[in-house]
CSV table of N, CA, C and O in Angstrom, one decimal:
chain,number,residue,atom,x,y,z
A,1,UNK,N,137.5,138.4,63.6
A,1,UNK,CA,137.4,137.0,64.0
A,1,UNK,C,137.4,136.9,65.5
A,1,UNK,O,138.0,137.7,66.3
A,2,UNK,N,136.6,136.0,66.0
A,2,UNK,CA,136.5,135.7,67.4
A,2,UNK,C,137.8,135.3,68.1
A,2,UNK,O,138.6,134.6,67.4
A,3,UNK,N,138.0,135.7,69.3
A,3,UNK,CA,139.2,135.3,70.0
A,3,UNK,C,139.3,133.8,70.3
A,3,UNK,O,140.3,133.2,70.3
A,4,UNK,N,138.1,133.1,70.4
A,4,UNK,CA,138.1,131.7,70.7
A,4,UNK,C,138.7,130.9,69.5
A,4,UNK,O,139.4,129.9,69.7
A,5,UNK,N,138.5,131.3,68.3
A,5,UNK,CA,139.0,130.6,67.1
A,5,UNK,C,140.5,131.0,66.9
A,5,UNK,O,141.2,130.2,66.2
A,6,UNK,N,140.9,132.1,67.4
A,6,UNK,CA,142.3,132.5,67.2
A,6,UNK,C,143.2,131.8,68.2
A,6,UNK,O,144.4,131.8,68.1
A,7,UNK,N,142.7,131.1,69.2
A,7,UNK,CA,143.5,130.3,70.2
A,7,UNK,C,143.6,128.9,69.7
A,7,UNK,O,142.9,128.4,68.9
A,8,UNK,N,144.5,128.2,70.3
A,8,UNK,CA,144.7,126.8,70.0
A,8,UNK,C,143.5,126.0,70.4
A,8,UNK,O,142.9,126.2,71.5
A,9,UNK,N,143.0,125.2,69.5
A,9,UNK,CA,141.9,124.4,69.7
A,9,UNK,C,142.2,123.2,70.6
A,9,UNK,O,143.4,122.8,70.7
A,10,UNK,N,141.2,122.5,71.1
A,10,UNK,CA,141.4,121.3,71.9
A,10,UNK,C,142.2,120.3,71.1
A,10,UNK,O,142.0,120.1,69.9
A,11,UNK,N,143.2,119.6,71.8
A,11,UNK,CA,143.9,118.6,71.0
A,11,UNK,C,143.1,117.4,70.5
A,11,UNK,O,143.6,116.6,69.7
A,12,UNK,N,141.8,117.3,71.0
A,12,UNK,CA,141.0,116.3,70.5
A,12,UNK,C,140.5,116.5,69.1
A,12,UNK,O,140.0,115.6,68.4
A,13,UNK,N,140.6,117.8,68.6
A,13,UNK,CA,140.2,118.2,67.3
A,13,UNK,C,141.3,117.7,66.3
A,13,UNK,O,142.4,118.2,66.5
A,14,UNK,N,141.0,116.8,65.4
A,14,UNK,CA,142.0,116.3,64.5
A,14,UNK,C,142.0,117.0,63.1
A,14,UNK,O,143.0,117.0,62.4
A,15,UNK,N,140.8,117.5,62.7
A,15,UNK,CA,140.7,118.1,61.4
A,15,UNK,C,139.5,118.9,61.3
A,15,UNK,O,138.5,118.6,61.9
A,16,UNK,N,139.5,120.0,60.6
A,16,UNK,CA,138.4,120.8,60.2
A,16,UNK,C,138.2,120.8,58.7
A,16,UNK,O,139.2,120.9,58.0
A,17,UNK,N,137.0,120.6,58.2
A,17,UNK,CA,136.7,120.6,56.8
A,17,UNK,C,135.5,121.5,56.6
A,17,UNK,O,134.5,121.5,57.2
A,18,UNK,N,135.8,122.4,55.6
A,18,UNK,CA,134.8,123.4,55.3
A,18,UNK,C,134.3,123.2,53.8
A,18,UNK,O,135.1,123.2,52.9
A,19,UNK,N,133.0,122.9,53.7
A,19,UNK,CA,132.5,122.7,52.3
A,19,UNK,C,131.6,123.8,52.0
A,19,UNK,O,130.8,124.3,52.8
A,20,UNK,N,131.7,124.2,50.7
A,20,UNK,CA,130.8,125.3,50.2
A,20,UNK,C,130.8,125.4,48.7
A,20,UNK,O,131.5,124.6,48.1
A,21,UNK,N,129.9,126.2,48.2
A,21,UNK,CA,129.8,126.4,46.8
A,21,UNK,C,130.7,127.6,46.4
A,21,UNK,O,130.6,128.6,47.2
A,22,UNK,N,131.5,127.6,45.4
A,22,UNK,CA,132.3,128.7,45.1
A,22,UNK,C,131.6,129.9,44.5
A,22,UNK,O,132.2,131.0,44.5
A,23,UNK,N,130.4,129.8,44.1
A,23,UNK,CA,129.7,130.9,43.5
A,23,UNK,C,128.3,131.1,44.1
A,23,UNK,O,127.7,132.2,43.8
A,24,UNK,N,127.7,130.2,44.8
A,24,UNK,CA,126.4,130.3,45.3
A,24,UNK,C,126.2,131.4,46.4
A,24,UNK,O,127.1,131.6,47.2
A,25,UNK,N,125.1,132.1,46.4
A,25,UNK,CA,124.8,133.1,47.4
A,25,UNK,C,124.7,132.5,48.8
A,25,UNK,O,125.0,133.1,49.8
A,26,UNK,N,124.2,131.3,48.9
A,26,UNK,CA,124.0,130.6,50.2
A,26,UNK,C,125.4,130.4,50.9
A,26,UNK,O,125.4,130.3,52.1
A,27,UNK,N,126.5,130.3,50.1
A,27,UNK,CA,127.8,130.1,50.7
A,27,UNK,C,128.6,131.4,50.8
A,27,UNK,O,129.8,131.3,51.2
A,28,UNK,N,128.0,132.5,50.6
A,28,UNK,CA,128.8,133.8,50.7
A,28,UNK,C,129.4,134.0,52.0
A,28,UNK,O,130.5,134.5,52.1
A,29,UNK,N,128.6,133.8,53.1
A,29,UNK,CA,129.2,133.9,54.4
A,29,UNK,C,130.3,133.0,54.7
A,29,UNK,O,131.3,133.4,55.4
A,30,UNK,N,130.3,131.8,54.2
A,30,UNK,CA,131.3,130.8,54.4
A,30,UNK,C,132.6,131.3,53.7
A,30,UNK,O,133.7,131.2,54.3
A,31,UNK,N,132.5,131.8,52.5
A,31,UNK,CA,133.6,132.3,51.8
A,31,UNK,C,134.3,133.5,52.5
A,31,UNK,O,135.5,133.5,52.6
A,32,UNK,N,133.5,134.4,53.1
A,32,UNK,CA,134.0,135.5,53.9
A,32,UNK,C,134.7,134.9,55.2
A,32,UNK,O,135.7,135.4,55.6
A,33,UNK,N,134.0,133.9,55.8
A,33,UNK,CA,134.6,133.3,57.0
A,33,UNK,C,136.0,132.7,56.7
A,33,UNK,O,136.9,132.9,57.5
A,34,UNK,N,136.1,132.0,55.6
A,34,UNK,CA,137.4,131.5,55.2
A,34,UNK,C,138.5,132.5,55.0
A,34,UNK,O,139.6,132.4,55.6
A,35,UNK,N,138.1,133.6,54.4
A,35,UNK,CA,139.1,134.7,54.2
A,35,UNK,C,139.5,135.4,55.5
A,35,UNK,O,140.6,135.7,55.7
A,36,UNK,N,138.5,135.5,56.4
A,36,UNK,CA,138.9,136.2,57.7
A,36,UNK,C,139.4,135.3,58.8
A,36,UNK,O,140.3,135.7,59.5
A,37,UNK,N,138.9,134.1,58.9
A,37,UNK,CA,139.2,133.2,60.0
A,37,UNK,C,140.3,132.3,59.8
A,37,UNK,O,141.1,131.9,60.7
A,38,UNK,N,140.5,131.8,58.5
A,38,UNK,CA,141.5,130.8,58.2
A,38,UNK,C,142.9,131.2,58.7
A,38,UNK,O,143.6,130.4,59.3
A,39,UNK,N,143.4,132.4,58.4
A,39,UNK,CA,144.8,132.7,58.8
A,39,UNK,C,144.9,132.6,60.3
A,39,UNK,O,146.0,132.1,60.8
A,40,UNK,N,144.0,133.1,61.1
A,40,UNK,CA,144.1,133.0,62.6
A,40,UNK,C,144.0,131.6,63.1
A,40,UNK,O,144.8,131.2,64.0
A,41,UNK,N,143.2,130.8,62.5
A,41,UNK,CA,143.1,129.4,62.9
A,41,UNK,C,144.4,128.7,62.6
A,41,UNK,O,144.9,127.9,63.5
A,42,UNK,N,144.9,128.8,61.5
A,42,UNK,CA,146.2,128.2,61.1
A,42,UNK,C,147.4,128.7,61.9
A,42,UNK,O,148.3,127.9,62.3
A,43,UNK,N,147.4,130.0,62.2
A,43,UNK,CA,148.5,130.5,63.0
A,43,UNK,C,148.5,129.9,64.4
A,43,UNK,O,149.5,129.6,65.0
A,44,UNK,N,147.3,129.8,65.0
A,44,UNK,CA,147.1,129.3,66.4
A,44,UNK,C,147.3,127.7,66.4
A,44,UNK,O,147.6,127.2,67.4
A,45,UNK,N,147.0,127.1,65.3
A,45,UNK,CA,147.0,125.6,65.2
A,45,UNK,C,147.7,125.2,63.9
A,45,UNK,O,147.1,124.6,63.0
A,46,UNK,N,149.0,125.4,63.9
A,46,UNK,CA,149.7,125.1,62.6
A,46,UNK,C,149.7,123.7,62.2
A,46,UNK,O,149.9,123.4,61.0
A,47,UNK,N,149.5,122.7,63.1
A,47,UNK,CA,149.6,121.3,62.7
A,47,UNK,C,148.2,120.7,62.4
A,47,UNK,O,148.0,119.6,62.0
A,48,UNK,N,147.1,121.6,62.6
A,48,UNK,CA,145.8,121.1,62.4
A,48,UNK,C,145.4,121.2,60.9
A,48,UNK,O,145.5,122.3,60.3
A,49,UNK,N,145.0,120.1,60.3
A,49,UNK,CA,144.6,120.2,58.9
A,49,UNK,C,143.2,120.9,58.8
A,49,UNK,O,142.3,120.6,59.5
A,50,UNK,N,143.2,122.0,58.0
A,50,UNK,CA,142.0,122.7,57.8
A,50,UNK,C,141.8,122.6,56.3
A,50,UNK,O,142.5,123.2,55.5
A,51,UNK,N,140.8,121.8,55.9
A,51,UNK,CA,140.5,121.6,54.5
A,51,UNK,C,139.3,122.4,54.0
A,51,UNK,O,138.3,122.5,54.6
A,52,UNK,N,139.5,123.0,52.8
A,52,UNK,CA,138.4,123.8,52.2
A,52,UNK,C,138.1,123.1,50.9
A,52,UNK,O,138.9,122.9,50.0
A,53,UNK,N,136.8,122.7,50.8
A,53,UNK,CA,136.4,122.0,49.6
A,53,UNK,C,135.2,122.8,49.0
A,53,UNK,O,134.2,123.0,49.6
A,54,UNK,N,135.4,123.2,47.7
A,54,UNK,CA,134.4,123.9,47.0
A,54,UNK,C,133.9,123.1,45.8
A,54,UNK,O,134.7,122.5,45.1
A,55,UNK,N,132.6,123.0,45.7
A,55,UNK,CA,132.0,122.3,44.6
A,55,UNK,C,130.7,123.0,44.3
A,55,UNK,O,129.9,123.4,45.2
A,56,UNK,N,130.4,123.1,43.0
A,56,UNK,CA,129.2,123.8,42.6
A,56,UNK,C,127.9,123.1,43.2
A,56,UNK,O,127.7,121.9,43.1
A,57,UNK,N,127.1,123.9,43.8
A,57,UNK,CA,125.8,123.4,44.4
A,57,UNK,C,125.9,122.7,45.7
A,57,UNK,O,124.9,122.3,46.3
A,58,UNK,N,127.1,122.7,46.3
A,58,UNK,CA,127.3,122.0,47.6
A,58,UNK,C,126.8,122.9,48.7
A,58,UNK,O,127.1,124.1,48.8
A,59,UNK,N,126.0,122.3,49.6
A,59,UNK,CA,125.5,123.1,50.8
A,59,UNK,C,126.7,123.5,51.7
A,59,UNK,O,127.6,122.6,51.9
A,60,UNK,N,126.6,124.6,52.3
A,60,UNK,CA,127.7,125.1,53.2
A,60,UNK,C,127.6,124.3,54.5
A,60,UNK,O,126.6,124.4,55.2
A,61,UNK,N,128.7,123.7,54.8
A,61,UNK,CA,128.8,122.9,56.1
A,61,UNK,C,130.2,123.0,56.6
A,61,UNK,O,131.2,123.1,55.9
A,62,UNK,N,130.4,122.8,57.9
A,62,UNK,CA,131.7,122.7,58.6
A,62,UNK,C,131.7,121.4,59.4
A,62,UNK,O,130.8,121.2,60.2
A,63,UNK,N,132.7,120.6,59.1
A,63,UNK,CA,132.9,119.3,59.8
A,63,UNK,C,134.1,119.4,60.7
A,63,UNK,O,135.1,120.0,60.4
A,64,UNK,N,134.0,118.8,61.8
A,64,UNK,CA,135.1,118.6,62.7
A,64,UNK,C,135.3,117.1,63.0
A,64,UNK,O,134.3,116.4,63.3
A,65,UNK,N,136.5,116.6,62.8
A,65,UNK,CA,136.8,115.3,63.1
A,65,UNK,C,137.6,115.3,64.4
A,65,UNK,O,138.6,116.0,64.6
A,66,UNK,N,137.2,114.4,65.4
A,66,UNK,CA,137.8,114.3,66.7
A,66,UNK,C,138.6,113.0,66.8
A,66,UNK,O,138.5,112.2,65.9
A,67,UNK,N,139.3,112.8,67.9
A,67,UNK,CA,140.0,111.6,68.1
A,67,UNK,C,139.0,110.4,68.1
A,67,UNK,O,137.8,110.6,68.3
A,68,UNK,N,139.5,109.3,67.8
A,68,UNK,CA,138.8,108.0,67.6
A,68,UNK,C,137.7,108.1,66.5
A,68,UNK,O,136.7,107.4,66.5
A,69,UNK,N,137.9,109.0,65.5
A,69,UNK,CA,137.1,109.0,64.3
A,69,UNK,C,135.8,109.7,64.5
A,69,UNK,O,135.0,109.7,63.5
A,70,UNK,N,135.4,110.2,65.6
A,70,UNK,CA,134.1,110.9,65.8
A,70,UNK,C,134.1,112.2,64.9
A,70,UNK,O,135.0,113.0,64.9
A,71,UNK,N,133.0,112.3,64.2
A,71,UNK,CA,132.8,113.5,63.4
A,71,UNK,C,131.5,114.2,63.8
A,71,UNK,O,130.5,113.5,64.0
A,72,UNK,N,131.5,115.5,63.7
A,72,UNK,CA,130.3,116.3,63.9
A,72,UNK,C,130.3,117.4,62.9
A,72,UNK,O,131.4,117.7,62.3
A,73,UNK,N,129.1,117.9,62.5
A,73,UNK,CA,129.1,118.9,61.5
A,73,UNK,C,127.9,119.9,61.9
A,73,UNK,O,127.0,119.6,62.6
A,74,UNK,N,128.1,121.1,61.3
A,74,UNK,CA,127.0,122.1,61.4
A,74,UNK,C,126.7,122.6,60.0
A,74,UNK,O,127.6,122.8,59.2
A,75,UNK,N,125.5,122.9,59.7
A,75,UNK,CA,125.1,123.5,58.5
A,75,UNK,C,125.2,125.0,58.6
A,75,UNK,O,124.7,125.6,59.6
A,76,UNK,N,125.8,125.7,57.6
A,76,UNK,CA,126.0,127.1,57.7
A,76,UNK,C,125.5,127.8,56.5
A,76,UNK,O,125.9,128.9,56.2
A,77,UNK,N,124.6,127.2,55.7
A,77,UNK,CA,124.0,127.9,54.6
A,77,UNK,C,123.3,129.2,55.0
A,77,UNK,O,122.6,129.2,56.0
A,78,UNK,N,123.5,130.2,54.2
A,78,UNK,CA,122.8,131.5,54.4
A,78,UNK,C,123.1,132.2,55.8
A,78,UNK,O,122.2,132.9,56.2
A,79,UNK,N,124.2,131.9,56.4
A,79,UNK,CA,124.5,132.5,57.7
A,79,UNK,C,125.6,133.6,57.5
A,79,UNK,O,126.4,133.6,56.5
A,80,UNK,N,125.6,134.6,58.4
A,80,UNK,CA,126.6,135.6,58.4
A,80,UNK,C,127.9,135.1,58.9
A,80,UNK,O,127.9,134.0,59.6
A,81,UNK,N,129.0,135.8,58.8
A,81,UNK,CA,130.3,135.4,59.3
A,81,UNK,C,130.2,135.3,60.8
A,81,UNK,O,130.8,134.3,61.4
A,82,UNK,N,129.6,136.2,61.5
A,82,UNK,CA,129.5,136.1,62.9
A,82,UNK,C,128.7,134.9,63.4
A,82,UNK,O,129.2,134.2,64.3
A,83,UNK,N,127.6,134.5,62.7
A,83,UNK,CA,126.9,133.3,63.0
A,83,UNK,C,127.7,132.1,62.8
A,83,UNK,O,127.7,131.1,63.5
A,84,UNK,N,128.5,132.1,61.7
A,84,UNK,CA,129.3,130.9,61.4
A,84,UNK,C,130.4,130.7,62.4
A,84,UNK,O,130.7,129.6,62.9
A,85,UNK,N,131.0,131.8,62.8
A,85,UNK,CA,132.0,131.8,63.9
A,85,UNK,C,131.5,131.1,65.2
A,85,UNK,O,132.1,130.3,65.8
A,86,UNK,N,130.3,131.6,65.5
A,86,UNK,CA,129.6,131.1,66.7
A,86,UNK,C,129.4,129.6,66.6
A,86,UNK,O,129.6,128.8,67.5
A,87,UNK,N,128.9,129.1,65.4
A,87,UNK,CA,128.6,127.7,65.2
A,87,UNK,C,129.8,126.9,65.2
A,87,UNK,O,129.9,125.8,65.8
A,88,UNK,N,130.9,127.4,64.6
A,88,UNK,CA,132.2,126.6,64.6
A,88,UNK,C,132.8,126.5,66.0
A,88,UNK,O,133.3,125.5,66.4
A,89,UNK,N,132.7,127.6,66.8
A,89,UNK,CA,133.1,127.6,68.2
A,89,UNK,C,132.4,126.5,69.0
A,89,UNK,O,133.0,125.7,69.7
A,90,UNK,N,131.1,126.4,68.8
A,90,UNK,CA,130.3,125.4,69.5
A,90,UNK,C,130.7,124.0,69.0
A,90,UNK,O,130.7,123.1,69.8
A,91,UNK,N,131.0,123.9,67.7
A,91,UNK,CA,131.3,122.6,67.1
A,91,UNK,C,132.6,122.0,67.7
A,91,UNK,O,132.7,120.9,68.0
A,92,UNK,N,133.6,122.9,67.8
A,92,UNK,CA,134.9,122.4,68.3
A,92,UNK,C,135.1,122.5,69.8
A,92,UNK,O,136.2,122.0,70.3
A,93,UNK,N,134.2,123.0,70.5
A,93,UNK,CA,134.3,123.1,72.0
A,93,UNK,C,134.2,121.7,72.6
A,93,UNK,O,133.4,120.9,72.1
A,94,UNK,N,134.9,121.4,73.6
A,94,UNK,CA,134.9,120.1,74.2
A,94,UNK,C,133.6,119.8,74.9
A,94,UNK,O,132.8,120.6,75.3
């Protein structure tokens, strides 16, 4: 896991939501990302809600909710764990 995600995220980040398919090949990288990155993110940000939502056929996406209700997302279908980490870092950076 990247060191940027293992550190405390900006206090403007209020929530991370990870959506993926529990069995689809396009979400394989996201499932690996969850297994490898989730513990580090929660350890560095214990009060940050990190929600994982799995549903059959759902395209893989990562959402970040910021203060004042602003939301941004990135599509991560068919990406490797490294590519997903880079996209999430870009998503949550101020």
